[in-house]
Amino acid sequence: MPEFLPDLPVEGILECLKRSPGHEIRTGKFDSPESSAALVANAFGWFLNRPKLLPPLPGVPAGQVETVTLEAEMRYPWKGGRQPWLDVGIETSTTLIGVQGRRYEPFRPGKALGFSEIIDRPEWRQTMPAYTKMRDDLVAGKVDFDAVNAVELIKQAYGIQTRAEKRAVGGVLVYLYTEPKSWASGKPVDPARIEQHRKEMAKFARMVAGDAVVFVPLRWRDLMDQWGKQPALQAHTAALRERFAI
């Protein structure tokens, strides 16, 4: 069994992780010192049974949190095919928030990514025109990303919109990332790659601004600063910072 921080609902976290299509625990990826899944599960798993203690995420005015879920599926409005998953799903009375956690992934060599199938829905061309244009431009080779996985983010945004629409609430896609100075081995992370990641995040945010699903880039460090100011979260935050160097 993976080693978790103290004061976590381990059984509940493991049940959530078993749903993951990435099979992080079974494959052993969860135990890697560079695992994003381990950071997310330890950070947000604390709130599974106490969601009201989770403050609104910085930059996301969503009100009182009602539920927190790890490995949240955001299904498209059809059966079959691959469905998008978010590392965390957060619900309030007004907003559905999907959190995509990133740690070291953006600073590794980029992989050629594309849409194995063109996901489309007529309504998305009205409610998600910017995401849809970006999708079309990616397919046509008119725009590209390397450090940011734009294909995955677009798929997740469509999933959030589908579920938010059913609940008649707003949708937010939070891109939660780190900027590590070094790899787990101690080797420095290329500063040029970090700068490239920043520029691509800003580019993505500009290109999808105004659509139904709001895109919010958020650094783990800024989230930890916020949590560290909450008396009930100070011990949890300190443990996260020590374990994961954030």
PDB file of C-alpha atoms in Angstrom:
ATOM      1  CA  MET A   1       0.000   0.000   0.000  1.00  0.00           C
ATOM      2  CA  PRO A   2       1.297   3.498  -0.811  1.00  0.00           C
ATOM      3  CA  GLU A   3       2.468   5.607   2.096  1.00  0.00           C
ATOM      4  CA  PHE A   4       0.149   8.548   2.815  1.00  0.00           C
ATOM      5  CA  LEU A   5       0.521  11.550   5.060  1.00  0.00           C
ATOM      6  CA  PRO A   6      -1.027  11.380   8.532  1.00  0.00           C
ATOM      7  CA  ASP A   7      -4.686  12.240   9.121  1.00  0.00           C
ATOM      8  CA  LEU A   8      -5.934  11.131   5.698  1.00  0.00           C
ATOM      9  CA  PRO A   9      -8.971   8.917   4.931  1.00  0.00           C
ATOM     10  CA  VAL A  10      -6.773   6.307   3.281  1.00  0.00           C
ATOM     11  CA  GLU A  11      -9.499   3.801   2.440  1.00  0.00           C
ATOM     12  CA  GLY A  12     -11.603   6.468   0.778  1.00  0.00           C
ATOM     13  CA  ILE A  13      -8.620   7.723  -1.211  1.00  0.00           C
ATOM     14  CA  LEU A  14      -7.761   4.206  -2.377  1.00  0.00           C
ATOM     15  CA  GLU A  15     -11.346   3.643  -3.522  1.00  0.00           C
ATOM     16  CA  CYS A  16     -11.126   6.806  -5.614  1.00  0.00           C
ATOM     17  CA  LEU A  17      -7.762   5.843  -7.077  1.00  0.00           C
ATOM     18  CA  LYS A  18      -9.033   2.412  -8.092  1.00  0.00           C
ATOM     19  CA  ARG A  19     -11.348   4.184 -10.545  1.00  0.00           C
ATOM     20  CA  SER A  20      -8.445   5.879 -12.277  1.00  0.00           C
ATOM     21  CA  PRO A  21      -7.974   4.793 -15.898  1.00  0.00           C
ATOM     22  CA  GLY A  22      -4.255   5.441 -15.412  1.00  0.00           C
ATOM     23  CA  HIS A  23      -4.001   2.658 -12.785  1.00  0.00           C
ATOM     24  CA  GLU A  24      -1.453   4.705 -10.831  1.00  0.00           C
ATOM     25  CA  ILE A  25      -1.272   2.332  -7.861  1.00  0.00           C
ATOM     26  CA  ARG A  26      -1.330  -0.959  -9.754  1.00  0.00           C
ATOM     27  CA  THR A  27       1.451   0.167 -12.085  1.00  0.00           C
ATOM     28  CA  GLY A  28       3.576   1.545  -9.260  1.00  0.00           C
ATOM     29  CA  LYS A  29       3.636   5.055 -10.742  1.00  0.00           C
ATOM     30  CA  PHE A  30       2.011   6.401  -7.576  1.00  0.00           C
ATOM     31  CA  ASP A  31       5.145   5.548  -5.580  1.00  0.00           C
ATOM     32  CA  SER A  32       7.475   7.510  -7.845  1.00  0.00           C
ATOM     33  CA  PRO A  33       9.163  10.483  -6.118  1.00  0.00           C
ATOM     34  CA  GLU A  34       7.975  12.585  -9.077  1.00  0.00           C
ATOM     35  CA  SER A  35       4.361  11.389  -9.008  1.00  0.00           C
ATOM     36  CA  SER A  36       1.698  14.023  -9.616  1.00  0.00           C
ATOM     37  CA  ALA A  37      -1.018  11.612  -8.519  1.00  0.00           C
ATOM     38  CA  ALA A  38       0.594  11.156  -5.104  1.00  0.00           C
ATOM     39  CA  LEU A  39       0.755  14.908  -4.542  1.00  0.00           C
ATOM     40  CA  VAL A  40      -2.873  15.432  -5.586  1.00  0.00           C
ATOM     41  CA  ALA A  41      -4.187  12.495  -3.537  1.00  0.00           C
ATOM     42  CA  ASN A  42      -2.340  13.549  -0.398  1.00  0.00           C
ATOM     43  CA  ALA A  43      -3.312  17.204  -0.790  1.00  0.00           C
ATOM     44  CA  PHE A  44      -7.000  16.950  -1.711  1.00  0.00           C
ATOM     45  CA  GLY A  45      -7.695  13.565  -0.147  1.00  0.00           C
ATOM     46  CA  TRP A  46      -7.665  15.311   3.245  1.00  0.00           C
ATOM     47  CA  PHE A  47     -10.941  17.001   2.233  1.00  0.00           C
ATOM     48  CA  LEU A  48     -12.895  13.922   1.105  1.00  0.00           C
ATOM     49  CA  ASN A  49     -14.770  13.692   4.413  1.00  0.00           C
ATOM     50  CA  ARG A  50     -14.551  17.398   5.305  1.00  0.00           C
ATOM     51  CA  PRO A  51     -15.170  19.322   2.076  1.00  0.00           C
ATOM     52  CA  LYS A  52     -16.376  22.459   3.820  1.00  0.00           C
ATOM     53  CA  LEU A  53     -12.849  23.020   5.158  1.00  0.00           C
ATOM     54  CA  LEU A  54     -11.551  23.467   1.600  1.00  0.00           C
ATOM     55  CA  PRO A  55     -11.292  27.210   0.919  1.00  0.00           C
ATOM     56  CA  PRO A  56     -12.308  28.526  -2.522  1.00  0.00           C
ATOM     57  CA  LEU A  57      -9.316  28.003  -4.792  1.00  0.00           C
ATOM     58  CA  PRO A  58      -7.354  31.180  -5.573  1.00  0.00           C
ATOM     59  CA  GLY A  59      -8.828  32.856  -8.633  1.00  0.00           C
ATOM     60  CA  VAL A  60     -11.998  30.754  -8.482  1.00  0.00           C
ATOM     61  CA  PRO A  61     -14.873  32.613  -6.758  1.00  0.00           C
ATOM     62  CA  ALA A  62     -17.150  29.615  -6.260  1.00  0.00           C
ATOM     63  CA  GLY A  63     -18.487  29.849  -2.699  1.00  0.00           C
ATOM     64  CA  GLN A  64     -18.797  27.104  -0.092  1.00  0.00           C
ATOM     65  CA  VAL A  65     -17.435  23.749  -1.222  1.00  0.00           C
ATOM     66  CA  GLU A  66     -19.985  20.941  -0.921  1.00  0.00           C
ATOM     67  CA  THR A  67     -18.146  17.879  -2.269  1.00  0.00           C
ATOM     68  CA  VAL A  68     -14.582  16.884  -3.136  1.00  0.00           C
ATOM     69  CA  THR A  69     -13.859  13.835  -5.296  1.00  0.00           C
ATOM     70  CA  LEU A  70     -10.576  12.331  -6.437  1.00  0.00           C
ATOM     71  CA  GLU A  71     -10.465  10.878  -9.956  1.00  0.00           C
ATOM     72  CA  ALA A  72     -13.634  12.559 -11.174  1.00  0.00           C
ATOM     73  CA  GLU A  73     -15.080  11.378 -14.473  1.00  0.00           C
ATOM     74  CA  MET A  74     -16.635  14.143 -16.601  1.00  0.00           C
ATOM     75  CA  ARG A  75     -18.641  12.184 -19.136  1.00  0.00           C
ATOM     76  CA  TYR A  76     -19.495  13.434 -22.594  1.00  0.00           C
ATOM     77  CA  PRO A  77     -23.178  13.434 -23.606  1.00  0.00           C
ATOM     78  CA  TRP A  78     -22.871  10.091 -25.416  1.00  0.00           C
ATOM     79  CA  LYS A  79     -22.030   6.473 -24.703  1.00  0.00           C
ATOM     80  CA  GLY A  80     -18.857   4.746 -25.787  1.00  0.00           C
ATOM     81  CA  GLY A  81     -15.426   6.138 -26.496  1.00  0.00           C
ATOM     82  CA  ARG A  82     -12.980   7.471 -23.963  1.00  0.00           C
ATOM     83  CA  GLN A  83     -14.351   9.815 -21.356  1.00  0.00           C
ATOM     84  CA  PRO A  84     -12.333  12.636 -19.727  1.00  0.00           C
ATOM     85  CA  TRP A  85     -11.133  12.372 -16.136  1.00  0.00           C
ATOM     86  CA  LEU A  86      -9.948  15.096 -13.788  1.00  0.00           C
ATOM     87  CA  ASP A  87      -7.619  14.575 -10.844  1.00  0.00           C
ATOM     88  CA  VAL A  88     -10.096  16.364  -8.566  1.00  0.00           C
ATOM     89  CA  GLY A  89     -13.748  17.306  -8.899  1.00  0.00           C
ATOM     90  CA  ILE A  90     -15.051  20.070  -6.618  1.00  0.00           C
ATOM     91  CA  GLU A  91     -18.695  21.081  -6.428  1.00  0.00           C
ATOM     92  CA  THR A  92     -20.377  24.126  -4.924  1.00  0.00           C
ATOM     93  CA  SER A  93     -23.953  25.323  -5.294  1.00  0.00           C
ATOM     94  CA  THR A  94     -22.899  27.533  -8.214  1.00  0.00           C
ATOM     95  CA  THR A  95     -19.848  25.920  -9.781  1.00  0.00           C
ATOM     96  CA  LEU A  96     -18.326  22.661 -10.949  1.00  0.00           C
ATOM     97  CA  ILE A  97     -14.538  22.745 -10.754  1.00  0.00           C
ATOM     98  CA  GLY A  98     -12.242  20.223 -12.363  1.00  0.00           C
ATOM     99  CA  VAL A  99      -8.604  20.215 -11.264  1.00  0.00           C
ATOM    100  CA  GLN A 100      -5.821  18.901 -13.477  1.00  0.00           C
ATOM    101  CA  GLY A 101      -2.632  18.488 -11.440  1.00  0.00           C
ATOM    102  CA  ARG A 102       0.803  18.740 -13.006  1.00  0.00           C
ATOM    103  CA  ARG A 103       4.205  18.379 -11.356  1.00  0.00           C
ATOM    104  CA  TYR A 104       7.140  17.320 -13.539  1.00  0.00           C
ATOM    105  CA  GLU A 105       5.246  16.418 -16.730  1.00  0.00           C
ATOM    106  CA  PRO A 106       5.536  19.807 -18.475  1.00  0.00           C
ATOM    107  CA  PHE A 107       9.319  19.753 -18.203  1.00  0.00           C
ATOM    108  CA  ARG A 108       9.859  16.378 -19.828  1.00  0.00           C
ATOM    109  CA  PRO A 109      10.339  16.075 -23.605  1.00  0.00           C
ATOM    110  CA  GLY A 110       7.045  16.713 -25.362  1.00  0.00           C
ATOM    111  CA  LYS A 111       5.081  13.903 -26.971  1.00  0.00           C
ATOM    112  CA  ALA A 112       3.174  14.133 -30.222  1.00  0.00           C
ATOM    113  CA  LEU A 113      -0.471  14.291 -29.125  1.00  0.00           C
ATOM    114  CA  GLY A 114      -3.639  14.517 -31.152  1.00  0.00           C
ATOM    115  CA  PHE A 115      -7.337  13.740 -31.162  1.00  0.00           C
ATOM    116  CA  SER A 116      -7.866  10.050 -31.879  1.00  0.00           C
ATOM    117  CA  GLU A 117     -11.429  10.999 -32.694  1.00  0.00           C
ATOM    118  CA  ILE A 118     -12.952  14.410 -33.324  1.00  0.00           C
ATOM    119  CA  ILE A 119     -15.149  15.056 -30.320  1.00  0.00           C
ATOM    120  CA  ASP A 120     -17.902  17.424 -31.341  1.00  0.00           C
ATOM    121  CA  ARG A 121     -21.339  18.630 -30.382  1.00  0.00           C
ATOM    122  CA  PRO A 122     -23.273  21.428 -32.104  1.00  0.00           C
ATOM    123  CA  GLU A 123     -23.899  23.263 -28.820  1.00  0.00           C
ATOM    124  CA  TRP A 124     -20.171  23.462 -28.110  1.00  0.00           C
ATOM    125  CA  ARG A 125     -19.706  25.711 -31.115  1.00  0.00           C
ATOM    126  CA  GLN A 126     -21.901  28.264 -29.318  1.00  0.00           C
ATOM    127  CA  THR A 127     -20.902  27.745 -25.667  1.00  0.00           C
ATOM    128  CA  MET A 128     -17.265  26.722 -26.263  1.00  0.00           C
ATOM    129  CA  PRO A 129     -16.275  28.452 -29.509  1.00  0.00           C
ATOM    130  CA  ALA A 130     -12.729  29.274 -28.397  1.00  0.00           C
ATOM    131  CA  TYR A 131     -11.965  25.732 -27.188  1.00  0.00           C
ATOM    132  CA  THR A 132     -13.516  24.401 -30.398  1.00  0.00           C
ATOM    133  CA  LYS A 133     -11.466  26.705 -32.609  1.00  0.00           C
ATOM    134  CA  MET A 134      -8.312  25.675 -30.786  1.00  0.00           C
ATOM    135  CA  ARG A 135      -9.246  22.032 -31.277  1.00  0.00           C
ATOM    136  CA  ASP A 136      -9.783  22.602 -35.003  1.00  0.00           C
ATOM    137  CA  ASP A 137      -6.525  24.566 -35.287  1.00  0.00           C
ATOM    138  CA  LEU A 138      -4.596  21.811 -33.501  1.00  0.00           C
ATOM    139  CA  VAL A 139      -5.997  19.210 -35.884  1.00  0.00           C
ATOM    140  CA  ALA A 140      -5.123  21.428 -38.866  1.00  0.00           C
ATOM    141  CA  GLY A 141      -1.613  22.106 -37.558  1.00  0.00           C
ATOM    142  CA  LYS A 142      -2.230  25.852 -37.286  1.00  0.00           C
ATOM    143  CA  VAL A 143      -1.308  25.997 -33.605  1.00  0.00           C
ATOM    144  CA  ASP A 144       0.868  23.834 -31.405  1.00  0.00           C
ATOM    145  CA  PHE A 145       1.820  23.298 -27.778  1.00  0.00           C
ATOM    146  CA  ASP A 146       4.671  21.281 -26.331  1.00  0.00           C
ATOM    147  CA  ALA A 147       4.979  21.890 -22.576  1.00  0.00           C
ATOM    148  CA  VAL A 148       1.207  22.212 -22.105  1.00  0.00           C
ATOM    149  CA  ASN A 149      -0.985  19.248 -23.064  1.00  0.00           C
ATOM    150  CA  ALA A 150      -3.619  21.321 -24.863  1.00  0.00           C
ATOM    151  CA  VAL A 151      -5.394  18.273 -26.309  1.00  0.00           C
ATOM    152  CA  GLU A 152      -6.051  16.833 -22.859  1.00  0.00           C
ATOM    153  CA  LEU A 153      -7.193  20.190 -21.466  1.00  0.00           C
ATOM    154  CA  ILE A 154      -9.683  20.701 -24.307  1.00  0.00           C
ATOM    155  CA  LYS A 155     -11.152  17.238 -23.775  1.00  0.00           C
ATOM    156  CA  GLN A 156     -11.464  17.906 -20.051  1.00  0.00           C
ATOM    157  CA  ALA A 157     -13.099  21.298 -20.640  1.00  0.00           C
ATOM    158  CA  TYR A 158     -15.744  19.686 -22.843  1.00  0.00           C
ATOM    159  CA  GLY A 159     -16.405  17.117 -20.123  1.00  0.00           C
ATOM    160  CA  ILE A 160     -16.738  19.791 -17.450  1.00  0.00           C
ATOM    161  CA  GLN A 161     -19.142  21.750 -19.650  1.00  0.00           C
ATOM    162  CA  THR A 162     -21.319  18.669 -20.196  1.00  0.00           C
ATOM    163  CA  ARG A 163     -21.630  17.951 -16.491  1.00  0.00           C
ATOM    164  CA  ALA A 164     -21.968  21.616 -15.483  1.00  0.00           C
ATOM    165  CA  GLU A 165     -24.711  22.115 -18.059  1.00  0.00           C
ATOM    166  CA  LYS A 166     -26.715  19.255 -16.546  1.00  0.00           C
ATOM    167  CA  ARG A 167     -26.448  20.867 -13.113  1.00  0.00           C
ATOM    168  CA  ALA A 168     -27.123  24.369 -14.467  1.00  0.00           C
ATOM    169  CA  VAL A 169     -23.928  25.702 -12.863  1.00  0.00           C
ATOM    170  CA  GLY A 170     -20.753  27.334 -14.103  1.00  0.00           C
ATOM    171  CA  GLY A 171     -17.702  25.313 -15.091  1.00  0.00           C
ATOM    172  CA  VAL A 172     -14.042  25.938 -14.225  1.00  0.00           C
ATOM    173  CA  LEU A 173     -10.923  24.047 -15.312  1.00  0.00           C
ATOM    174  CA  VAL A 174      -8.048  24.599 -12.879  1.00  0.00           C
ATOM    175  CA  TYR A 175      -4.556  23.792 -14.139  1.00  0.00           C
ATOM    176  CA  LEU A 176      -2.540  23.208 -10.972  1.00  0.00           C
ATOM    177  CA  TYR A 177       1.187  23.120 -11.622  1.00  0.00           C
ATOM    178  CA  THR A 178       4.605  23.275  -9.985  1.00  0.00           C
ATOM    179  CA  GLU A 179       7.830  24.912 -11.097  1.00  0.00           C
ATOM    180  CA  PRO A 180      10.436  22.603  -9.535  1.00  0.00           C
ATOM    181  CA  LYS A 181      14.037  23.733  -9.500  1.00  0.00           C
ATOM    182  CA  SER A 182      15.294  20.170  -9.747  1.00  0.00           C
ATOM    183  CA  TRP A 183      14.229  16.631 -10.562  1.00  0.00           C
ATOM    184  CA  ALA A 184      13.944  14.025  -7.823  1.00  0.00           C
ATOM    185  CA  SER A 185      17.469  12.936  -8.748  1.00  0.00           C
ATOM    186  CA  GLY A 186      18.770  16.398  -7.914  1.00  0.00           C
ATOM    187  CA  LYS A 187      19.455  17.316 -11.536  1.00  0.00           C
ATOM    188  CA  PRO A 188      18.312  20.912 -12.264  1.00  0.00           C
ATOM    189  CA  VAL A 189      15.156  21.416 -14.307  1.00  0.00           C
ATOM    190  CA  ASP A 190      15.931  23.413 -17.459  1.00  0.00           C
ATOM    191  CA  PRO A 191      14.901  27.046 -16.758  1.00  0.00           C
ATOM    192  CA  ALA A 192      14.141  27.494 -20.466  1.00  0.00           C
ATOM    193  CA  ARG A 193      11.564  24.727 -20.229  1.00  0.00           C
ATOM    194  CA  ILE A 194       9.936  26.417 -17.230  1.00  0.00           C
ATOM    195  CA  GLU A 195       9.721  29.680 -19.162  1.00  0.00           C
ATOM    196  CA  GLN A 196       8.283  27.886 -22.170  1.00  0.00           C
ATOM    197  CA  HIS A 197       5.626  26.321 -19.943  1.00  0.00           C
ATOM    198  CA  ARG A 198       4.676  29.746 -18.572  1.00  0.00           C
ATOM    199  CA  LYS A 199       4.325  31.192 -22.054  1.00  0.00           C
ATOM    200  CA  GLU A 200       2.231  28.275 -23.273  1.00  0.00           C
ATOM    201  CA  MET A 201      -0.088  28.508 -20.250  1.00  0.00           C
ATOM    202  CA  ALA A 202      -0.615  32.199 -20.965  1.00  0.00           C
ATOM    203  CA  LYS A 203      -1.212  31.423 -24.637  1.00  0.00           C
ATOM    204  CA  PHE A 204      -3.774  28.739 -23.810  1.00  0.00           C
ATOM    205  CA  ALA A 205      -5.563  31.049 -21.367  1.00  0.00           C
ATOM    206  CA  ARG A 206      -5.757  33.847 -23.966  1.00  0.00           C
ATOM    207  CA  MET A 207      -7.082  31.524 -26.633  1.00  0.00           C
ATOM    208  CA  VAL A 208      -9.958  30.131 -24.534  1.00  0.00           C
ATOM    209  CA  ALA A 209     -10.903  33.318 -22.677  1.00  0.00           C
ATOM    210  CA  GLY A 210     -14.618  34.043 -22.623  1.00  0.00           C
ATOM    211  CA  ASP A 211     -15.876  30.497 -23.074  1.00  0.00           C
ATOM    212  CA  ALA A 212     -18.357  28.742 -20.793  1.00  0.00           C
ATOM    213  CA  VAL A 213     -15.598  26.811 -19.003  1.00  0.00           C
ATOM    214  CA  VAL A 214     -13.183  29.222 -17.374  1.00  0.00           C
ATOM    215  CA  PHE A 215      -9.511  28.241 -17.482  1.00  0.00           C
ATOM    216  CA  VAL A 216      -7.524  29.085 -14.330  1.00  0.00           C
ATOM    217  CA  PRO A 217      -3.774  28.377 -14.099  1.00  0.00           C
ATOM    218  CA  LEU A 218      -2.725  28.000 -10.451  1.00  0.00           C
ATOM    219  CA  ARG A 219       0.656  27.258  -8.896  1.00  0.00           C
ATOM    220  CA  TRP A 220       0.851  24.701  -6.131  1.00  0.00           C
ATOM    221  CA  ARG A 221       3.014  27.163  -4.218  1.00  0.00           C
ATOM    222  CA  ASP A 222       0.253  29.785  -4.266  1.00  0.00           C
ATOM    223  CA  LEU A 223      -2.305  27.194  -3.160  1.00  0.00           C
ATOM    224  CA  MET A 224      -0.044  26.178  -0.267  1.00  0.00           C
ATOM    225  CA  ASP A 225       0.346  29.829   0.725  1.00  0.00           C
ATOM    226  CA  GLN A 226      -3.440  30.126   0.904  1.00  0.00           C
ATOM    227  CA  TRP A 227      -3.931  26.909   2.851  1.00  0.00           C
ATOM    228  CA  GLY A 228      -1.101  27.773   5.231  1.00  0.00           C
ATOM    229  CA  LYS A 229      -3.048  30.833   6.407  1.00  0.00           C
ATOM    230  CA  GLN A 230      -5.968  28.670   7.554  1.00  0.00           C
ATOM    231  CA  PRO A 231      -5.450  27.434  11.146  1.00  0.00           C
ATOM    232  CA  ALA A 232      -7.225  24.131  10.431  1.00  0.00           C
ATOM    233  CA  LEU A 233      -4.961  23.462   7.439  1.00  0.00           C
ATOM    234  CA  GLN A 234      -1.576  24.533   8.765  1.00  0.00           C
ATOM    235  CA  ALA A 235      -0.402  21.078   9.872  1.00  0.00           C
ATOM    236  CA  HIS A 236      -1.609  19.485   6.635  1.00  0.00           C
ATOM    237  CA  THR A 237       0.059  22.184   4.548  1.00  0.00           C
ATOM    238  CA  ALA A 238       3.351  21.868   6.422  1.00  0.00           C
ATOM    239  CA  ALA A 239       3.351  18.099   5.889  1.00  0.00           C
ATOM    240  CA  LEU A 240       2.695  18.528   2.157  1.00  0.00           C
ATOM    241  CA  ARG A 241       5.494  21.051   1.800  1.00  0.00           C
ATOM    242  CA  GLU A 242       7.960  18.815   3.577  1.00  0.00           C
ATOM    243  CA  ARG A 243       7.017  15.613   1.708  1.00  0.00           C
ATOM    244  CA  PHE A 244       6.707  17.094  -1.781  1.00  0.00           C
ATOM    245  CA  ALA A 245       9.029  20.137  -1.618  1.00  0.00           C
ATOM    246  CA  ILE A 246       6.406  22.662  -2.699  1.00  0.00           C
TER     247      ILE A 246
END
